[in-house]
Amino acid sequence: MSNIRKVVVLSLLTAVSVIIFVLEAQIPSFIPIPGVKLGLSNVVSLSVLLLFGFWDSSAVILIRCFLGSLLSGHLSALPYSLTGGFLALIVMWSLHKIIKENQIFILSAIGAIFHNVGQICMACIITDTPGLVMYLPILLISGIVTGLFTGFTVQFFQPKLKKAMKINPVSR
């Protein structure tokens, strides 16, 4: 894939990720628990990780978090989004070579777990309230469920994305 084509594809995927992030921020949660959401923009982040690699996925996450927080009016959520997003990315990148292609949903669920851990750690630091860790089990359960959904979505669309973009994914 040429550099120009790669930049265009990554730009489009980043834009899709930002749009999903902003739209999801406007939808009331289907569960009345603060912080619980589907995290559909993570479909794009995980897809970019699997197709292009760590650094390109990092760029997508960074841009999505900044623009998404700015456009949705939730700038105070930026440190939580960044911490959770990058912790999840590092863990998923570390594991993606040992998890089989037909088990992307497992990789996504693990990423969701670490996303929540990162967010709770950041909340404890920012608020100087270590007791927030007690909220972690609720977030972990919801994270596993939403992570599985995200992972199954990526697993379903990954072959179609590869074919549509006519690219070879990063080596597994």
PDB file of C-alpha atoms in Angstrom:
ATOM      1  CA  MET A   1       0.000   0.000   0.000  1.00  0.00           C
ATOM      2  CA  SER A   2       1.413   3.388  -0.961  1.00  0.00           C
ATOM      3  CA  ASN A   3       2.070   5.975   1.735  1.00  0.00           C
ATOM      4  CA  ILE A   4      -0.558   8.319   0.303  1.00  0.00           C
ATOM      5  CA  ARG A   5      -3.183   5.590   0.230  1.00  0.00           C
ATOM      6  CA  LYS A   6      -2.276   4.548   3.784  1.00  0.00           C
ATOM      7  CA  VAL A   7      -2.620   8.139   5.041  1.00  0.00           C
ATOM      8  CA  VAL A   8      -6.001   8.482   3.318  1.00  0.00           C
ATOM      9  CA  VAL A   9      -7.282   5.171   4.744  1.00  0.00           C
ATOM     10  CA  LEU A  10      -6.041   6.011   8.250  1.00  0.00           C
ATOM     11  CA  SER A  11      -7.553   9.495   8.010  1.00  0.00           C
ATOM     12  CA  LEU A  12     -10.920   8.052   7.020  1.00  0.00           C
ATOM     13  CA  LEU A  13     -10.797   5.470   9.790  1.00  0.00           C
ATOM     14  CA  THR A  14      -9.841   8.162  12.296  1.00  0.00           C
ATOM     15  CA  ALA A  15     -12.749  10.325  11.149  1.00  0.00           C
ATOM     16  CA  VAL A  16     -15.135   7.378  11.504  1.00  0.00           C
ATOM     17  CA  SER A  17     -13.759   6.733  14.982  1.00  0.00           C
ATOM     18  CA  VAL A  18     -14.256  10.370  16.041  1.00  0.00           C
ATOM     19  CA  ILE A  19     -17.799  10.445  14.643  1.00  0.00           C
ATOM     20  CA  ILE A  20     -18.726   7.239  16.478  1.00  0.00           C
ATOM     21  CA  PHE A  21     -17.159   8.587  19.694  1.00  0.00           C
ATOM     22  CA  VAL A  22     -19.081  11.869  19.501  1.00  0.00           C
ATOM     23  CA  LEU A  23     -22.381  10.212  18.587  1.00  0.00           C
ATOM     24  CA  GLU A  24     -22.042   7.660  21.363  1.00  0.00           C
ATOM     25  CA  ALA A  25     -21.342  10.446  23.873  1.00  0.00           C
ATOM     26  CA  GLN A  26     -24.721  11.980  22.955  1.00  0.00           C
ATOM     27  CA  ILE A  27     -26.703   8.776  23.469  1.00  0.00           C
ATOM     28  CA  PRO A  28     -27.966   8.179  27.001  1.00  0.00           C
ATOM     29  CA  SER A  29     -26.526   5.019  28.542  1.00  0.00           C
ATOM     30  CA  PHE A  30     -28.739   1.962  28.336  1.00  0.00           C
ATOM     31  CA  ILE A  31     -27.523   1.091  31.848  1.00  0.00           C
ATOM     32  CA  PRO A  32     -27.923   3.747  34.564  1.00  0.00           C
ATOM     33  CA  ILE A  33     -24.334   3.322  35.781  1.00  0.00           C
ATOM     34  CA  PRO A  34     -21.885   6.184  35.177  1.00  0.00           C
ATOM     35  CA  GLY A  35     -19.046   5.308  32.813  1.00  0.00           C
ATOM     36  CA  VAL A  36     -20.729   2.323  31.183  1.00  0.00           C
ATOM     37  CA  LYS A  37     -20.951   2.626  27.405  1.00  0.00           C
ATOM     38  CA  LEU A  38     -20.445   0.396  24.402  1.00  0.00           C
ATOM     39  CA  GLY A  39     -17.189   1.967  23.253  1.00  0.00           C
ATOM     40  CA  LEU A  40     -17.980   1.396  19.602  1.00  0.00           C
ATOM     41  CA  SER A  41     -15.110   3.624  18.450  1.00  0.00           C
ATOM     42  CA  ASN A  42     -12.823   0.901  19.786  1.00  0.00           C
ATOM     43  CA  VAL A  43     -13.880  -1.209  16.793  1.00  0.00           C
ATOM     44  CA  VAL A  44     -11.821   1.167  14.661  1.00  0.00           C
ATOM     45  CA  SER A  45      -8.874   1.257  17.088  1.00  0.00           C
ATOM     46  CA  LEU A  46      -8.620  -2.528  17.251  1.00  0.00           C
ATOM     47  CA  SER A  47      -9.040  -2.846  13.481  1.00  0.00           C
ATOM     48  CA  VAL A  48      -6.236  -0.350  12.892  1.00  0.00           C
ATOM     49  CA  LEU A  49      -4.024  -2.199  15.374  1.00  0.00           C
ATOM     50  CA  LEU A  50      -4.553  -5.483  13.540  1.00  0.00           C
ATOM     51  CA  LEU A  51      -4.263  -4.009  10.041  1.00  0.00           C
ATOM     52  CA  PHE A  52      -1.562  -1.365  10.446  1.00  0.00           C
ATOM     53  CA  GLY A  53       0.148  -1.844  13.808  1.00  0.00           C
ATOM     54  CA  PHE A  54       0.825  -0.150  17.110  1.00  0.00           C
ATOM     55  CA  TRP A  55       1.933   3.332  16.027  1.00  0.00           C
ATOM     56  CA  ASP A  56      -0.904   3.892  13.591  1.00  0.00           C
ATOM     57  CA  SER A  57      -3.428   2.698  16.169  1.00  0.00           C
ATOM     58  CA  SER A  58      -1.787   5.024  18.722  1.00  0.00           C
ATOM     59  CA  ALA A  59      -2.318   7.954  16.382  1.00  0.00           C
ATOM     60  CA  VAL A  60      -5.967   7.045  15.844  1.00  0.00           C
ATOM     61  CA  ILE A  61      -6.578   6.766  19.591  1.00  0.00           C
ATOM     62  CA  LEU A  62      -4.786  10.032  20.355  1.00  0.00           C
ATOM     63  CA  ILE A  63      -6.667  11.995  17.690  1.00  0.00           C
ATOM     64  CA  ARG A  64      -9.994  10.365  18.601  1.00  0.00           C
ATOM     65  CA  CYS A  65      -9.599  11.154  22.281  1.00  0.00           C
ATOM     66  CA  PHE A  66      -8.631  14.777  21.694  1.00  0.00           C
ATOM     67  CA  LEU A  67     -11.152  15.577  18.971  1.00  0.00           C
ATOM     68  CA  GLY A  68     -13.887  13.432  20.521  1.00  0.00           C
ATOM     69  CA  SER A  69     -13.542  15.134  23.902  1.00  0.00           C
ATOM     70  CA  LEU A  70     -13.439  18.557  22.282  1.00  0.00           C
ATOM     71  CA  LEU A  71     -16.399  17.984  19.948  1.00  0.00           C
ATOM     72  CA  SER A  72     -18.573  16.235  22.528  1.00  0.00           C
ATOM     73  CA  GLY A  73     -17.900  18.898  25.157  1.00  0.00           C
ATOM     74  CA  HIS A  74     -16.392  16.416  27.597  1.00  0.00           C
ATOM     75  CA  LEU A  75     -12.850  17.769  27.916  1.00  0.00           C
ATOM     76  CA  SER A  76     -12.740  16.703  31.555  1.00  0.00           C
ATOM     77  CA  ALA A  77     -12.925  13.077  30.365  1.00  0.00           C
ATOM     78  CA  LEU A  78      -9.759  13.411  28.262  1.00  0.00           C
ATOM     79  CA  PRO A  79      -7.266  12.053  30.833  1.00  0.00           C
ATOM     80  CA  TYR A  80      -9.505   9.039  31.453  1.00  0.00           C
ATOM     81  CA  SER A  81      -9.940   8.327  27.744  1.00  0.00           C
ATOM     82  CA  LEU A  82      -6.237   8.636  27.035  1.00  0.00           C
ATOM     83  CA  THR A  83      -5.139   6.503  29.976  1.00  0.00           C
ATOM     84  CA  GLY A  84      -7.689   3.780  29.324  1.00  0.00           C
ATOM     85  CA  GLY A  85      -7.162   3.824  25.568  1.00  0.00           C
ATOM     86  CA  PHE A  86      -3.385   3.585  25.696  1.00  0.00           C
ATOM     87  CA  LEU A  87      -3.279   0.972  28.457  1.00  0.00           C
ATOM     88  CA  ALA A  88      -5.726  -1.162  26.469  1.00  0.00           C
ATOM     89  CA  LEU A  89      -3.687  -0.647  23.289  1.00  0.00           C
ATOM     90  CA  ILE A  90      -0.404  -1.641  24.941  1.00  0.00           C
ATOM     91  CA  VAL A  91      -1.922  -4.810  26.382  1.00  0.00           C
ATOM     92  CA  MET A  92      -3.694  -5.769  23.136  1.00  0.00           C
ATOM     93  CA  TRP A  93      -0.536  -5.088  21.109  1.00  0.00           C
ATOM     94  CA  SER A  94       1.444  -7.259  23.519  1.00  0.00           C
ATOM     95  CA  LEU A  95      -1.022 -10.131  23.148  1.00  0.00           C
ATOM     96  CA  HIS A  96      -2.144  -9.891  19.522  1.00  0.00           C
ATOM     97  CA  LYS A  97       0.590 -12.202  18.212  1.00  0.00           C
ATOM     98  CA  ILE A  98      -0.330 -15.041  20.554  1.00  0.00           C
ATOM     99  CA  ILE A  99      -4.109 -14.773  20.203  1.00  0.00           C
ATOM    100  CA  LYS A 100      -5.456 -16.455  17.079  1.00  0.00           C
ATOM    101  CA  GLU A 101      -7.278 -14.521  14.357  1.00  0.00           C
ATOM    102  CA  ASN A 102     -10.516 -16.343  15.152  1.00  0.00           C
ATOM    103  CA  GLN A 103     -10.233 -15.170  18.786  1.00  0.00           C
ATOM    104  CA  ILE A 104     -10.150 -11.408  18.288  1.00  0.00           C
ATOM    105  CA  PHE A 105     -13.100 -11.162  20.666  1.00  0.00           C
ATOM    106  CA  ILE A 106     -10.840 -12.383  23.502  1.00  0.00           C
ATOM    107  CA  LEU A 107      -8.232  -9.752  22.660  1.00  0.00           C
ATOM    108  CA  SER A 108     -10.935  -7.085  22.686  1.00  0.00           C
ATOM    109  CA  ALA A 109     -12.371  -8.211  26.040  1.00  0.00           C
ATOM    110  CA  ILE A 110      -8.880  -8.124  27.590  1.00  0.00           C
ATOM    111  CA  GLY A 111      -8.376  -4.646  26.128  1.00  0.00           C
ATOM    112  CA  ALA A 112     -11.695  -3.516  27.627  1.00  0.00           C
ATOM    113  CA  ILE A 113     -10.643  -4.808  31.042  1.00  0.00           C
ATOM    114  CA  PHE A 114      -7.412  -2.824  30.926  1.00  0.00           C
ATOM    115  CA  HIS A 115      -9.212   0.223  29.566  1.00  0.00           C
ATOM    116  CA  ASN A 116     -11.374   0.226  32.699  1.00  0.00           C
ATOM    117  CA  VAL A 117      -8.376  -0.405  34.956  1.00  0.00           C
ATOM    118  CA  GLY A 118      -6.595   2.579  33.385  1.00  0.00           C
ATOM    119  CA  GLN A 119      -9.611   4.817  33.830  1.00  0.00           C
ATOM    120  CA  ILE A 120     -10.097   3.857  37.478  1.00  0.00           C
ATOM    121  CA  CYS A 121      -6.391   4.369  38.221  1.00  0.00           C
ATOM    122  CA  MET A 122      -6.559   7.829  36.630  1.00  0.00           C
ATOM    123  CA  ALA A 123      -9.729   8.635  38.592  1.00  0.00           C
ATOM    124  CA  CYS A 124      -8.024   7.613  41.832  1.00  0.00           C
ATOM    125  CA  ILE A 125      -5.043   9.841  41.013  1.00  0.00           C
ATOM    126  CA  ILE A 126      -7.078  12.868  39.897  1.00  0.00           C
ATOM    127  CA  THR A 127      -9.575  12.749  42.745  1.00  0.00           C
ATOM    128  CA  ASP A 128      -7.170  11.403  45.385  1.00  0.00           C
ATOM    129  CA  THR A 129      -9.875   8.878  46.245  1.00  0.00           C
ATOM    130  CA  PRO A 130      -8.490   5.329  46.352  1.00  0.00           C
ATOM    131  CA  GLY A 131     -11.947   4.049  47.295  1.00  0.00           C
ATOM    132  CA  LEU A 132     -12.987   4.400  43.653  1.00  0.00           C
ATOM    133  CA  VAL A 133     -11.342   1.021  43.118  1.00  0.00           C
ATOM    134  CA  MET A 134     -14.502  -0.454  44.645  1.00  0.00           C
ATOM    135  CA  TYR A 135     -16.295   0.625  41.446  1.00  0.00           C
ATOM    136  CA  LEU A 136     -13.942  -1.507  39.330  1.00  0.00           C
ATOM    137  CA  PRO A 137     -15.906  -4.818  39.476  1.00  0.00           C
ATOM    138  CA  ILE A 138     -18.959  -3.147  37.943  1.00  0.00           C
ATOM    139  CA  LEU A 139     -16.857  -1.609  35.187  1.00  0.00           C
ATOM    140  CA  LEU A 140     -15.012  -4.869  34.564  1.00  0.00           C
ATOM    141  CA  ILE A 141     -18.230  -6.809  34.039  1.00  0.00           C
ATOM    142  CA  SER A 142     -19.611  -4.198  31.661  1.00  0.00           C
ATOM    143  CA  GLY A 143     -16.206  -3.927  29.977  1.00  0.00           C
ATOM    144  CA  ILE A 144     -16.025  -7.647  29.309  1.00  0.00           C
ATOM    145  CA  VAL A 145     -19.521  -7.641  27.783  1.00  0.00           C
ATOM    146  CA  THR A 146     -18.884  -4.583  25.607  1.00  0.00           C
ATOM    147  CA  GLY A 147     -15.364  -5.787  24.768  1.00  0.00           C
ATOM    148  CA  LEU A 148     -16.753  -9.088  23.528  1.00  0.00           C
ATOM    149  CA  PHE A 149     -19.294  -7.238  21.391  1.00  0.00           C
ATOM    150  CA  THR A 150     -16.577  -4.981  19.972  1.00  0.00           C
ATOM    151  CA  GLY A 151     -14.317  -7.970  19.347  1.00  0.00           C
ATOM    152  CA  PHE A 152     -16.978  -9.981  17.543  1.00  0.00           C
ATOM    153  CA  THR A 153     -17.690  -6.909  15.400  1.00  0.00           C
ATOM    154  CA  VAL A 154     -14.009  -6.552  14.478  1.00  0.00           C
ATOM    155  CA  GLN A 155     -13.728 -10.284  13.854  1.00  0.00           C
ATOM    156  CA  PHE A 156     -16.707 -10.156  11.503  1.00  0.00           C
ATOM    157  CA  PHE A 157     -15.538  -7.087   9.567  1.00  0.00           C
ATOM    158  CA  GLN A 158     -11.775  -7.722   9.525  1.00  0.00           C
ATOM    159  CA  PRO A 159     -11.745  -9.991   6.437  1.00  0.00           C
ATOM    160  CA  LYS A 160     -14.032  -7.562   4.622  1.00  0.00           C
ATOM    161  CA  LEU A 161     -11.783  -4.598   5.499  1.00  0.00           C
ATOM    162  CA  LYS A 162      -8.674  -6.435   4.318  1.00  0.00           C
ATOM    163  CA  LYS A 163     -10.363  -7.281   1.044  1.00  0.00           C
ATOM    164  CA  ALA A 164     -11.832  -3.793   0.530  1.00  0.00           C
ATOM    165  CA  MET A 165      -8.527  -2.085   1.218  1.00  0.00           C
ATOM    166  CA  LYS A 166      -6.465  -4.748  -0.550  1.00  0.00           C
ATOM    167  CA  ILE A 167      -3.833  -4.681   2.134  1.00  0.00           C
ATOM    168  CA  ASN A 168      -1.808  -7.247   3.985  1.00  0.00           C
ATOM    169  CA  PRO A 169      -2.199  -6.886   7.741  1.00  0.00           C
ATOM    170  CA  VAL A 170       0.852  -6.459   9.939  1.00  0.00           C
ATOM    171  CA  SER A 171       2.539  -9.765  10.581  1.00  0.00           C
ATOM    172  CA  ARG A 172       0.922 -11.811  13.295  1.00  0.00           C
TER     173      ARG A 172
END
